[in-house]
């Protein structure tokens, strides 16, 4: 494959404007010979912008950028322009920016992330009424927070439900423990 | 005479007025100089110990209740209900003056005990 990597289109434009009218394609011929040699030997040829500008400076031709590109294409040389790649990437970036903006707008209308599973809804929340009233909000809130964290970590739903049932049982025992300690301390004070 | 003085100082400085269990002591240490809500206390212990020490909620809540009753810890509700907590508020805990004094007394007792040498 013959390949010329042209870094900057403006360089070509500048060269195209500054080359005189008398055509002298010897430098181009030399380049083509080198490329043919590379092709025969299975070498991919890359030419940097600086070396291309040198070669083009040897051409006393008034060829414009388009004409030059045509000549190269006629000789089966693929011209890759970084500028065009850059433009392509910029357009892709613009597209991505539009998508992210749209996602932000959509997020406003989306329902919030689920924080509860059936275990929190049907087991922990009703049983929470057994907890001391001053602790209910705190304990239930902590359970919800853990539940949400597990959901975010993509644990399987069944394991989250199981953990939640276990936590509810532990909280019930904690409530009993607190009640008992209160009763005992009350008894000690009275005695 | 000097020995007697030292032992008295240890007793006066090191003996806390309130009895504190090892678990309660750990919670007091976790709350020293900061205000944490329930779930942050086991997290602090786990991270500080490199995962070797853990405290379950079954232990934490009764311990916090007991410390509050003893007047070593005080709590307040967070400003507003959070979405990730199903609208519930957080309850933040911090040491009271008595809690700080007790903890410092325990620390002092421990360091004196480590430094103590028989004569």
PDB file of C-alpha atoms in Angstrom:
ATOM      1  CA  UNK A   1       0.000   0.000   0.000  1.00  0.00           C
ATOM      2  CA  UNK A   2       1.308   3.382  -0.908  1.00  0.00           C
ATOM      3  CA  UNK A   3       0.637   5.928   1.709  1.00  0.00           C
ATOM      4  CA  UNK A   4       1.535   9.532   2.263  1.00  0.00           C
ATOM      5  CA  UNK A   5       0.658  10.963   5.603  1.00  0.00           C
ATOM      6  CA  UNK A   6       0.105  14.647   5.243  1.00  0.00           C
ATOM      7  CA  UNK A   7      -0.023  16.426   8.535  1.00  0.00           C
ATOM      8  CA  UNK A   8      -1.340  19.797   7.579  1.00  0.00           C
ATOM      9  CA  UNK A   9      -3.469  20.785   4.679  1.00  0.00           C
ATOM     10  CA  UNK A  10      -2.427  24.394   5.092  1.00  0.00           C
ATOM     11  CA  UNK A  11       1.129  23.350   4.276  1.00  0.00           C
ATOM     12  CA  UNK A  12      -0.058  21.934   0.986  1.00  0.00           C
ATOM     13  CA  UNK A  13      -2.083  25.054   0.267  1.00  0.00           C
ATOM     14  CA  UNK A  14       0.910  27.229   1.018  1.00  0.00           C
ATOM     15  CA  UNK A  15       3.119  25.085  -1.198  1.00  0.00           C
ATOM     16  CA  UNK A  16       0.511  25.067  -3.949  1.00  0.00           C
ATOM     17  CA  UNK A  17       0.440  28.874  -3.920  1.00  0.00           C
ATOM     18  CA  UNK A  18       4.196  29.295  -3.831  1.00  0.00           C
ATOM     19  CA  UNK A  19       5.290  26.883  -6.526  1.00  0.00           C
ATOM     20  CA  UNK A  20       6.059  28.479  -9.895  1.00  0.00           C
ATOM     21  CA  UNK A  21       4.205  27.663 -13.100  1.00  0.00           C
ATOM     22  CA  UNK A  22       6.921  25.779 -14.949  1.00  0.00           C
ATOM     23  CA  UNK A  23       6.202  22.159 -14.368  1.00  0.00           C
ATOM     24  CA  UNK A  24       9.021  20.009 -13.254  1.00  0.00           C
ATOM     25  CA  UNK A  25       7.832  16.651 -12.054  1.00  0.00           C
ATOM     26  CA  UNK A  26      11.244  15.164 -11.479  1.00  0.00           C
ATOM     27  CA  UNK A  27      10.911  15.348  -7.700  1.00  0.00           C
ATOM     28  CA  UNK A  28       7.486  13.737  -7.867  1.00  0.00           C
ATOM     29  CA  UNK A  29       8.854  11.052 -10.166  1.00  0.00           C
ATOM     30  CA  UNK A  30      11.635  10.439  -7.679  1.00  0.00           C
ATOM     31  CA  UNK A  31       9.072  10.106  -4.931  1.00  0.00           C
ATOM     32  CA  UNK A  32       7.002   7.671  -6.985  1.00  0.00           C
ATOM     33  CA  UNK A  33      10.089   5.590  -7.714  1.00  0.00           C
ATOM     34  CA  UNK A  34      10.831   5.376  -4.039  1.00  0.00           C
ATOM     35  CA  UNK A  35       7.245   4.378  -3.270  1.00  0.00           C
ATOM     36  CA  UNK A  36       7.324   1.707  -5.970  1.00  0.00           C
ATOM     37  CA  UNK A  37      10.488   0.352  -4.459  1.00  0.00           C
ATOM     38  CA  UNK A  38       8.838   0.278  -1.027  1.00  0.00           C
ATOM     39  CA  UNK A  39       5.801  -1.510  -2.467  1.00  0.00           C
ATOM     40  CA  UNK A  40       7.911  -4.136  -4.195  1.00  0.00           C
ATOM     41  CA  UNK A  41       9.770  -4.847  -0.984  1.00  0.00           C
ATOM     42  CA  UNK A  42       6.584  -4.970   1.067  1.00  0.00           C
ATOM     43  CA  UNK A  43       7.382  -1.799   2.996  1.00  0.00           C
ATOM     44  CA  UNK A  44       4.706   0.664   3.909  1.00  0.00           C
ATOM     45  CA  UNK A  45       5.934   4.121   3.117  1.00  0.00           C
ATOM     46  CA  UNK A  46       5.108   7.025   5.359  1.00  0.00           C
ATOM     47  CA  UNK A  47       6.207  10.518   4.566  1.00  0.00           C
ATOM     48  CA  UNK A  48       6.211  13.147   7.246  1.00  0.00           C
ATOM     49  CA  UNK A  49       4.919  16.663   6.502  1.00  0.00           C
ATOM     50  CA  UNK A  50       8.420  18.140   6.691  1.00  0.00           C
ATOM     51  CA  UNK A  51       9.898  15.715   4.158  1.00  0.00           C
ATOM     52  CA  UNK A  52       6.863  16.159   1.913  1.00  0.00           C
ATOM     53  CA  UNK A  53       7.306  19.916   2.027  1.00  0.00           C
ATOM     54  CA  UNK A  54      10.919  19.411   0.980  1.00  0.00           C
ATOM     55  CA  UNK A  55       9.871  17.226  -1.955  1.00  0.00           C
ATOM     56  CA  UNK A  56       7.179  19.663  -2.955  1.00  0.00           C
ATOM     57  CA  UNK A  57       9.622  22.541  -2.738  1.00  0.00           C
ATOM     58  CA  UNK A  58      11.664  20.731  -5.371  1.00  0.00           C
ATOM     59  CA  UNK A  59       8.676  20.782  -7.714  1.00  0.00           C
ATOM     60  CA  UNK A  60       8.621  23.952  -9.744  1.00  0.00           C
ATOM     61  CA  UNK A  61       4.944  23.524 -10.437  1.00  0.00           C
ATOM     62  CA  UNK A  62       2.017  25.802  -9.841  1.00  0.00           C
ATOM     63  CA  UNK A  63      -0.150  22.870  -8.977  1.00  0.00           C
ATOM     64  CA  UNK A  64      -2.829  23.716  -6.446  1.00  0.00           C
ATOM     65  CA  UNK A  65      -3.509  21.438  -3.511  1.00  0.00           C
ATOM     66  CA  UNK A  66      -6.396  19.753  -5.338  1.00  0.00           C
ATOM     67  CA  UNK A  67      -4.306  19.206  -8.462  1.00  0.00           C
ATOM     68  CA  UNK A  68      -1.493  17.809  -6.409  1.00  0.00           C
ATOM     69  CA  UNK A  69      -3.816  15.466  -4.574  1.00  0.00           C
ATOM     70  CA  UNK A  70      -5.289  14.356  -7.891  1.00  0.00           C
ATOM     71  CA  UNK A  71      -1.817  13.616  -9.241  1.00  0.00           C
ATOM     72  CA  UNK A  72      -1.010  11.566  -6.174  1.00  0.00           C
ATOM     73  CA  UNK A  73      -4.315   9.679  -6.412  1.00  0.00           C
ATOM     74  CA  UNK A  74      -3.681   8.968 -10.084  1.00  0.00           C
ATOM     75  CA  UNK A  75      -0.455   7.340  -9.016  1.00  0.00           C
ATOM     76  CA  UNK A  76      -2.314   5.169  -6.558  1.00  0.00           C
ATOM     77  CA  UNK A  77      -1.053   7.039  -3.509  1.00  0.00           C
ATOM     78  CA  UNK A  78      -3.463   7.301  -0.607  1.00  0.00           C
ATOM     79  CA  UNK A  79      -3.339  10.656   1.039  1.00  0.00           C
ATOM     80  CA  UNK A  80      -4.407  10.772   4.616  1.00  0.00           C
ATOM     81  CA  UNK A  81      -5.082  14.210   5.950  1.00  0.00           C
ATOM     82  CA  UNK A  82      -4.895  14.667   9.722  1.00  0.00           C
ATOM     83  CA  UNK A  83      -7.010  17.753   9.301  1.00  0.00           C
ATOM     84  CA  UNK A  84      -9.895  15.727   7.938  1.00  0.00           C
ATOM     85  CA  UNK A  85      -9.498  13.174  10.745  1.00  0.00           C
ATOM     86  CA  UNK A  86      -9.508  16.049  13.213  1.00  0.00           C
ATOM     87  CA  UNK A  87     -12.684  17.445  11.658  1.00  0.00           C
ATOM     88  CA  UNK A  88     -14.273  14.009  11.819  1.00  0.00           C
ATOM     89  CA  UNK A  89     -13.335  13.647  15.490  1.00  0.00           C
ATOM     90  CA  UNK A  90     -14.614  17.139  16.258  1.00  0.00           C
ATOM     91  CA  UNK A  91     -17.963  16.346  14.666  1.00  0.00           C
ATOM     92  CA  UNK A  92     -18.097  13.108  16.686  1.00  0.00           C
ATOM     93  CA  UNK A  93     -17.301  15.089  19.844  1.00  0.00           C
ATOM     94  CA  UNK A  94     -20.073  17.549  19.081  1.00  0.00           C
ATOM     95  CA  UNK A  95     -22.432  14.611  18.688  1.00  0.00           C
ATOM     96  CA  UNK A  96     -21.371  13.178  22.026  1.00  0.00           C
ATOM     97  CA  UNK A  97     -21.816  16.560  23.712  1.00  0.00           C
ATOM     98  CA  UNK A  98     -25.337  16.780  22.329  1.00  0.00           C
ATOM     99  CA  UNK A  99     -26.084  13.274  23.613  1.00  0.00           C
ATOM    100  CA  UNK A 100     -24.745  14.081  27.103  1.00  0.00           C
ATOM    101  CA  UNK A 101     -26.844  17.261  27.216  1.00  0.00           C
ATOM    102  CA  UNK A 102     -29.906  15.271  26.199  1.00  0.00           C
ATOM    103  CA  UNK A 103     -29.163  12.669  28.866  1.00  0.00           C
ATOM    104  CA  UNK A 104     -28.913  15.409  31.471  1.00  0.00           C
ATOM    105  CA  UNK A 105     -32.312  16.731  30.419  1.00  0.00           C
ATOM    106  CA  UNK A 106     -33.820  13.243  30.388  1.00  0.00           C
ATOM    107  CA  UNK A 107     -32.446  12.530  33.881  1.00  0.00           C
ATOM    108  CA  UNK A 108     -34.636  15.334  35.227  1.00  0.00           C
ATOM    109  CA  UNK A 109     -37.745  13.540  34.050  1.00  0.00           C
ATOM    110  CA  UNK A 110     -36.550  10.038  34.936  1.00  0.00           C
ATOM    111  CA  UNK A 111     -37.761   8.459  38.157  1.00  0.00           C
ATOM    112  CA  UNK A 112     -35.045   8.373  40.822  1.00  0.00           C
ATOM    113  CA  UNK A 113     -32.878   5.305  41.394  1.00  0.00           C
ATOM    114  CA  UNK A 114     -34.668   2.532  43.260  1.00  0.00           C
ATOM    115  CA  UNK A 115     -33.671   2.475  46.916  1.00  0.00           C
ATOM    116  CA  UNK A 116     -35.897  -0.339  48.031  1.00  0.00           C
ATOM    117  CA  UNK A 117     -36.396  -4.000  47.313  1.00  0.00           C
ATOM    118  CA  UNK A 118     -39.416  -6.047  48.351  1.00  0.00           C
ATOM    119  CA  UNK A 119     -37.711  -6.909  51.648  1.00  0.00           C
ATOM    120  CA  UNK A 120     -37.386  -3.240  52.615  1.00  0.00           C
ATOM    121  CA  UNK A 121     -40.881  -2.457  51.436  1.00  0.00           C
ATOM    122  CA  UNK A 122     -42.795  -5.422  52.857  1.00  0.00           C
ATOM    123  CA  UNK A 123     -40.616  -6.598  55.759  1.00  0.00           C
ATOM    124  CA  UNK A 124     -38.310  -3.879  57.115  1.00  0.00           C
ATOM    125  CA  UNK A 125     -40.745  -0.948  56.804  1.00  0.00           C
ATOM    126  CA  UNK A 126     -43.760  -2.598  58.534  1.00  0.00           C
ATOM    127  CA  UNK A 127     -41.587  -4.215  61.227  1.00  0.00           C
ATOM    128  CA  UNK A 128     -39.941  -0.830  61.878  1.00  0.00           C
ATOM    129  CA  UNK A 129     -43.039   0.050  63.924  1.00  0.00           C
ATOM    130  CA  UNK A 130     -41.706  -2.375  66.546  1.00  0.00           C
ATOM    131  CA  UNK A 131     -38.556  -0.286  66.911  1.00  0.00           C
ATOM    132  CA  UNK A 132     -38.338   2.476  69.521  1.00  0.00           C
ATOM    133  CA  UNK A 133     -39.968   5.562  67.949  1.00  0.00           C
ATOM    134  CA  UNK A 134     -36.904   7.735  68.539  1.00  0.00           C
ATOM    135  CA  UNK A 135     -34.719   5.182  66.704  1.00  0.00           C
ATOM    136  CA  UNK A 136     -37.105   4.163  63.907  1.00  0.00           C
ATOM    137  CA  UNK A 137     -36.146   6.825  61.382  1.00  0.00           C
ATOM    138  CA  UNK A 138     -32.428   6.369  61.946  1.00  0.00           C
ATOM    139  CA  UNK A 139     -32.432   2.581  61.748  1.00  0.00           C
ATOM    140  CA  UNK A 140     -34.729   2.390  58.764  1.00  0.00           C
ATOM    141  CA  UNK A 141     -32.754   5.134  56.979  1.00  0.00           C
ATOM    142  CA  UNK A 142     -29.477   3.278  57.564  1.00  0.00           C
ATOM    143  CA  UNK A 143     -31.066   0.083  56.197  1.00  0.00           C
ATOM    144  CA  UNK A 144     -32.232   1.932  53.092  1.00  0.00           C
ATOM    145  CA  UNK A 145     -28.762   3.379  52.614  1.00  0.00           C
ATOM    146  CA  UNK A 146     -27.127  -0.058  52.782  1.00  0.00           C
ATOM    147  CA  UNK A 147     -29.789  -1.414  50.461  1.00  0.00           C
ATOM    148  CA  UNK A 148     -29.088   1.283  47.922  1.00  0.00           C
ATOM    149  CA  UNK A 149     -25.347   0.735  48.163  1.00  0.00           C
ATOM    150  CA  UNK A 150     -25.817  -2.971  47.453  1.00  0.00           C
ATOM    151  CA  UNK A 151     -28.073  -2.177  44.506  1.00  0.00           C
ATOM    152  CA  UNK A 152     -25.400   0.142  43.109  1.00  0.00           C
ATOM    153  CA  UNK A 153     -22.804  -2.595  43.504  1.00  0.00           C
ATOM    154  CA  UNK A 154     -25.066  -4.854  41.420  1.00  0.00           C
ATOM    155  CA  UNK A 155     -25.518  -7.553  44.041  1.00  0.00           C
ATOM    156  CA  UNK A 156     -28.212 -10.058  43.082  1.00  0.00           C
ATOM    157  CA  UNK A 157     -31.664  -9.018  44.290  1.00  0.00           C
ATOM    158  CA  UNK A 158     -32.215 -12.240  46.244  1.00  0.00           C
ATOM    159  CA  UNK A 159     -29.027 -11.653  48.280  1.00  0.00           C
ATOM    160  CA  UNK A 160     -30.035  -8.038  48.997  1.00  0.00           C
ATOM    161  CA  UNK A 161     -33.434  -9.244  50.200  1.00  0.00           C
ATOM    162  CA  UNK A 162     -31.768 -11.890  52.351  1.00  0.00           C
ATOM    163  CA  UNK A 163     -29.395  -9.343  53.901  1.00  0.00           C
ATOM    164  CA  UNK A 164     -32.316  -7.012  54.540  1.00  0.00           C
ATOM    165  CA  UNK A 165     -34.309  -9.752  56.308  1.00  0.00           C
ATOM    166  CA  UNK A 166     -31.231 -10.568  58.408  1.00  0.00           C
ATOM    167  CA  UNK A 167     -30.758  -6.897  59.274  1.00  0.00           C
ATOM    168  CA  UNK A 168     -34.401  -6.566  60.289  1.00  0.00           C
ATOM    169  CA  UNK A 169     -34.051  -9.535  62.654  1.00  0.00           C
ATOM    170  CA  UNK A 170     -30.858  -8.012  64.119  1.00  0.00           C
ATOM    171  CA  UNK A 171     -32.621  -4.667  64.573  1.00  0.00           C
ATOM    172  CA  UNK A 172     -35.483  -6.377  66.402  1.00  0.00           C
ATOM    173  CA  UNK A 173     -33.002  -8.036  68.782  1.00  0.00           C
ATOM    174  CA  UNK A 174     -31.267  -4.655  69.226  1.00  0.00           C
ATOM    175  CA  UNK A 175     -34.613  -3.066  70.108  1.00  0.00           C
ATOM    176  CA  UNK A 176     -35.288  -5.856  72.634  1.00  0.00           C
ATOM    177  CA  UNK A 177     -31.758  -5.463  74.033  1.00  0.00           C
ATOM    178  CA  UNK A 178     -32.229  -1.709  74.486  1.00  0.00           C
ATOM    179  CA  UNK A 179     -35.638  -2.232  76.122  1.00  0.00           C
ATOM    180  CA  UNK A 180     -34.197  -4.827  78.501  1.00  0.00           C
ATOM    181  CA  UNK A 181     -31.202  -2.656  79.435  1.00  0.00           C
ATOM    182  CA  UNK A 182     -33.584   0.255  80.115  1.00  0.00           C
ATOM    183  CA  UNK A 183     -35.732  -1.969  82.336  1.00  0.00           C
ATOM    184  CA  UNK A 184     -32.710  -3.321  84.203  1.00  0.00           C
ATOM    185  CA  UNK A 185     -31.234   0.138  84.791  1.00  0.00           C
ATOM    186  CA  UNK A 186     -34.659   1.350  85.980  1.00  0.00           C
ATOM    187  CA  UNK A 187     -34.804  -1.600  88.416  1.00  0.00           C
ATOM    188  CA  UNK A 188     -31.308  -0.871  89.683  1.00  0.00           C
ATOM    189  CA  UNK A 189     -32.186   2.815  90.227  1.00  0.00           C
ATOM    190  CA  UNK A 190     -35.370   1.951  92.171  1.00  0.00           C
ATOM    191  CA  UNK A 191     -33.607  -0.588  94.333  1.00  0.00           C
TER     192      UNK A 191
ATOM    193  CA  UNK B   1       6.931   8.243  98.746  1.00  0.00           C
ATOM    194  CA  UNK B   2       7.475   8.932  95.082  1.00  0.00           C
ATOM    195  CA  UNK B   3       5.966   5.547  94.238  1.00  0.00           C
ATOM    196  CA  UNK B   4       2.848   6.310  96.228  1.00  0.00           C
ATOM    197  CA  UNK B   5       2.466   9.664  94.508  1.00  0.00           C
ATOM    198  CA  UNK B   6       2.741   8.082  91.061  1.00  0.00           C
ATOM    199  CA  UNK B   7       0.186   5.405  91.807  1.00  0.00           C
ATOM    200  CA  UNK B   8      -2.201   7.999  93.186  1.00  0.00           C
ATOM    201  CA  UNK B   9      -1.823  10.137  90.068  1.00  0.00           C
ATOM    202  CA  UNK B  10      -2.552   7.121  87.918  1.00  0.00           C
ATOM    203  CA  UNK B  11      -5.626   6.396  89.966  1.00  0.00           C
ATOM    204  CA  UNK B  12      -6.872   9.972  89.894  1.00  0.00           C
ATOM    205  CA  UNK B  13      -6.199  10.598  86.222  1.00  0.00           C
ATOM    206  CA  UNK B  14      -6.712   7.163  84.802  1.00  0.00           C
ATOM    207  CA  UNK B  15      -9.847   5.865  86.447  1.00  0.00           C
ATOM    208  CA  UNK B  16     -12.911   6.971  84.524  1.00  0.00           C
ATOM    209  CA  UNK B  17     -15.933   7.994  86.517  1.00  0.00           C
ATOM    210  CA  UNK B  18     -18.222   5.917  84.326  1.00  0.00           C
ATOM    211  CA  UNK B  19     -17.668   2.287  83.514  1.00  0.00           C
ATOM    212  CA  UNK B  20     -17.088   1.740  79.837  1.00  0.00           C
ATOM    213  CA  UNK B  21     -17.062  -1.621  78.070  1.00  0.00           C
ATOM    214  CA  UNK B  22     -14.426  -2.368  75.381  1.00  0.00           C
ATOM    215  CA  UNK B  23     -17.020  -1.945  72.634  1.00  0.00           C
ATOM    216  CA  UNK B  24     -18.159   1.362  74.059  1.00  0.00           C
ATOM    217  CA  UNK B  25     -14.552   2.450  74.240  1.00  0.00           C
ATOM    218  CA  UNK B  26     -14.105   1.671  70.557  1.00  0.00           C
ATOM    219  CA  UNK B  27     -17.133   3.796  69.675  1.00  0.00           C
ATOM    220  CA  UNK B  28     -15.830   6.625  71.858  1.00  0.00           C
ATOM    221  CA  UNK B  29     -12.487   6.415  70.066  1.00  0.00           C
ATOM    222  CA  UNK B  30     -14.196   6.496  66.672  1.00  0.00           C
ATOM    223  CA  UNK B  31     -16.130   9.609  67.694  1.00  0.00           C
ATOM    224  CA  UNK B  32     -13.178  11.449  69.208  1.00  0.00           C
ATOM    225  CA  UNK B  33     -12.913  14.893  67.643  1.00  0.00           C
ATOM    226  CA  UNK B  34     -15.564  14.284  65.000  1.00  0.00           C
ATOM    227  CA  UNK B  35     -19.250  13.890  64.390  1.00  0.00           C
ATOM    228  CA  UNK B  36     -20.349  10.715  62.630  1.00  0.00           C
ATOM    229  CA  UNK B  37     -23.674   9.159  61.753  1.00  0.00           C
ATOM    230  CA  UNK B  38     -24.487   5.531  62.540  1.00  0.00           C
ATOM    231  CA  UNK B  39     -23.141   3.823  59.432  1.00  0.00           C
ATOM    232  CA  UNK B  40     -19.875   5.756  59.485  1.00  0.00           C
ATOM    233  CA  UNK B  41     -18.820   4.297  62.844  1.00  0.00           C
ATOM    234  CA  UNK B  42     -18.458   0.639  61.704  1.00  0.00           C
ATOM    235  CA  UNK B  43     -16.908   1.945  58.476  1.00  0.00           C
ATOM    236  CA  UNK B  44     -14.328   3.935  60.459  1.00  0.00           C
ATOM    237  CA  UNK B  45     -13.475   0.860  62.546  1.00  0.00           C
ATOM    238  CA  UNK B  46     -13.154  -1.390  59.552  1.00  0.00           C
ATOM    239  CA  UNK B  47     -10.957   1.020  57.629  1.00  0.00           C
ATOM    240  CA  UNK B  48      -8.816   1.962  60.616  1.00  0.00           C
ATOM    241  CA  UNK B  49      -8.142  -1.693  61.443  1.00  0.00           C
ATOM    242  CA  UNK B  50      -7.495  -2.710  57.843  1.00  0.00           C
ATOM    243  CA  UNK B  51     -10.615  -4.871  57.868  1.00  0.00           C
ATOM    244  CA  UNK B  52      -9.706  -6.917  60.955  1.00  0.00           C
ATOM    245  CA  UNK B  53     -12.181  -5.273  63.331  1.00  0.00           C
ATOM    246  CA  UNK B  54     -15.824  -5.054  62.470  1.00  0.00           C
ATOM    247  CA  UNK B  55     -18.842  -3.878  64.364  1.00  0.00           C
ATOM    248  CA  UNK B  56     -22.281  -4.989  63.284  1.00  0.00           C
ATOM    249  CA  UNK B  57     -25.383  -2.888  63.607  1.00  0.00           C
ATOM    250  CA  UNK B  58     -26.651  -5.360  66.215  1.00  0.00           C
ATOM    251  CA  UNK B  59     -23.862  -4.187  68.506  1.00  0.00           C
ATOM    252  CA  UNK B  60     -23.606  -0.581  67.381  1.00  0.00           C
ATOM    253  CA  UNK B  61     -27.106   0.690  68.140  1.00  0.00           C
ATOM    254  CA  UNK B  62     -27.326  -0.720  71.701  1.00  0.00           C
ATOM    255  CA  UNK B  63     -23.811   0.620  72.387  1.00  0.00           C
ATOM    256  CA  UNK B  64     -24.751   4.095  71.125  1.00  0.00           C
ATOM    257  CA  UNK B  65     -27.928   3.981  73.206  1.00  0.00           C
ATOM    258  CA  UNK B  66     -25.961   2.986  76.285  1.00  0.00           C
ATOM    259  CA  UNK B  67     -23.360   5.731  75.730  1.00  0.00           C
ATOM    260  CA  UNK B  68     -26.124   8.304  75.317  1.00  0.00           C
ATOM    261  CA  UNK B  69     -27.712   7.142  78.540  1.00  0.00           C
ATOM    262  CA  UNK B  70     -24.387   7.490  80.323  1.00  0.00           C
ATOM    263  CA  UNK B  71     -24.072  11.020  78.969  1.00  0.00           C
ATOM    264  CA  UNK B  72     -20.837  10.315  77.098  1.00  0.00           C
ATOM    265  CA  UNK B  73     -22.299  10.816  73.635  1.00  0.00           C
ATOM    266  CA  UNK B  74     -24.911  13.214  72.313  1.00  0.00           C
ATOM    267  CA  UNK B  75     -26.814  13.069  69.048  1.00  0.00           C
ATOM    268  CA  UNK B  76     -28.684  15.363  66.715  1.00  0.00           C
ATOM    269  CA  UNK B  77     -30.756  14.867  63.598  1.00  0.00           C
ATOM    270  CA  UNK B  78     -29.314  15.789  60.205  1.00  0.00           C
ATOM    271  CA  UNK B  79     -30.848  18.749  58.406  1.00  0.00           C
ATOM    272  CA  UNK B  80     -33.093  17.033  55.897  1.00  0.00           C
ATOM    273  CA  UNK B  81     -34.334  13.646  54.731  1.00  0.00           C
ATOM    274  CA  UNK B  82     -32.210  12.112  52.025  1.00  0.00           C
ATOM    275  CA  UNK B  83     -33.457  10.405  48.910  1.00  0.00           C
ATOM    276  CA  UNK B  84     -31.013   7.495  49.270  1.00  0.00           C
ATOM    277  CA  UNK B  85     -32.360   6.862  52.784  1.00  0.00           C
ATOM    278  CA  UNK B  86     -35.972   6.706  51.692  1.00  0.00           C
ATOM    279  CA  UNK B  87     -36.516  10.247  52.977  1.00  0.00           C
ATOM    280  CA  UNK B  88     -35.135   9.514  56.455  1.00  0.00           C
ATOM    281  CA  UNK B  89     -32.739  11.863  58.210  1.00  0.00           C
ATOM    282  CA  UNK B  90     -29.317  10.895  59.485  1.00  0.00           C
ATOM    283  CA  UNK B  91     -28.581  10.941  63.185  1.00  0.00           C
ATOM    284  CA  UNK B  92     -25.170  12.355  63.986  1.00  0.00           C
ATOM    285  CA  UNK B  93     -23.269  11.421  67.136  1.00  0.00           C
ATOM    286  CA  UNK B  94     -20.459  13.244  68.920  1.00  0.00           C
ATOM    287  CA  UNK B  95     -18.726  13.062  72.287  1.00  0.00           C
ATOM    288  CA  UNK B  96     -19.922  15.213  75.146  1.00  0.00           C
ATOM    289  CA  UNK B  97     -17.497  16.911  77.504  1.00  0.00           C
ATOM    290  CA  UNK B  98     -17.865  13.957  79.863  1.00  0.00           C
ATOM    291  CA  UNK B  99     -17.198  11.593  76.949  1.00  0.00           C
ATOM    292  CA  UNK B 100     -13.965  13.395  76.059  1.00  0.00           C
ATOM    293  CA  UNK B 101     -12.849  13.414  79.697  1.00  0.00           C
ATOM    294  CA  UNK B 102     -13.631   9.719  80.076  1.00  0.00           C
ATOM    295  CA  UNK B 103     -11.796   8.806  76.905  1.00  0.00           C
ATOM    296  CA  UNK B 104      -8.766  10.893  77.861  1.00  0.00           C
ATOM    297  CA  UNK B 105      -8.783   9.279  81.293  1.00  0.00           C
ATOM    298  CA  UNK B 106      -8.839   5.828  79.720  1.00  0.00           C
ATOM    299  CA  UNK B 107      -6.009   6.747  77.358  1.00  0.00           C
ATOM    300  CA  UNK B 108      -3.970   8.210  80.195  1.00  0.00           C
ATOM    301  CA  UNK B 109      -4.553   5.106  82.316  1.00  0.00           C
ATOM    302  CA  UNK B 110      -3.387   2.895  79.461  1.00  0.00           C
ATOM    303  CA  UNK B 111      -0.246   4.888  78.782  1.00  0.00           C
ATOM    304  CA  UNK B 112       0.572   4.992  82.506  1.00  0.00           C
ATOM    305  CA  UNK B 113       0.048   1.258  82.701  1.00  0.00           C
ATOM    306  CA  UNK B 114       2.398   0.704  79.771  1.00  0.00           C
ATOM    307  CA  UNK B 115       5.017   3.007  81.313  1.00  0.00           C
ATOM    308  CA  UNK B 116       4.736   1.544  84.812  1.00  0.00           C
ATOM    309  CA  UNK B 117       7.831  -0.299  86.053  1.00  0.00           C
ATOM    310  CA  UNK B 118       8.165  -2.337  89.260  1.00  0.00           C
ATOM    311  CA  UNK B 119      10.809  -1.174  91.677  1.00  0.00           C
TER     312      UNK B 119
END
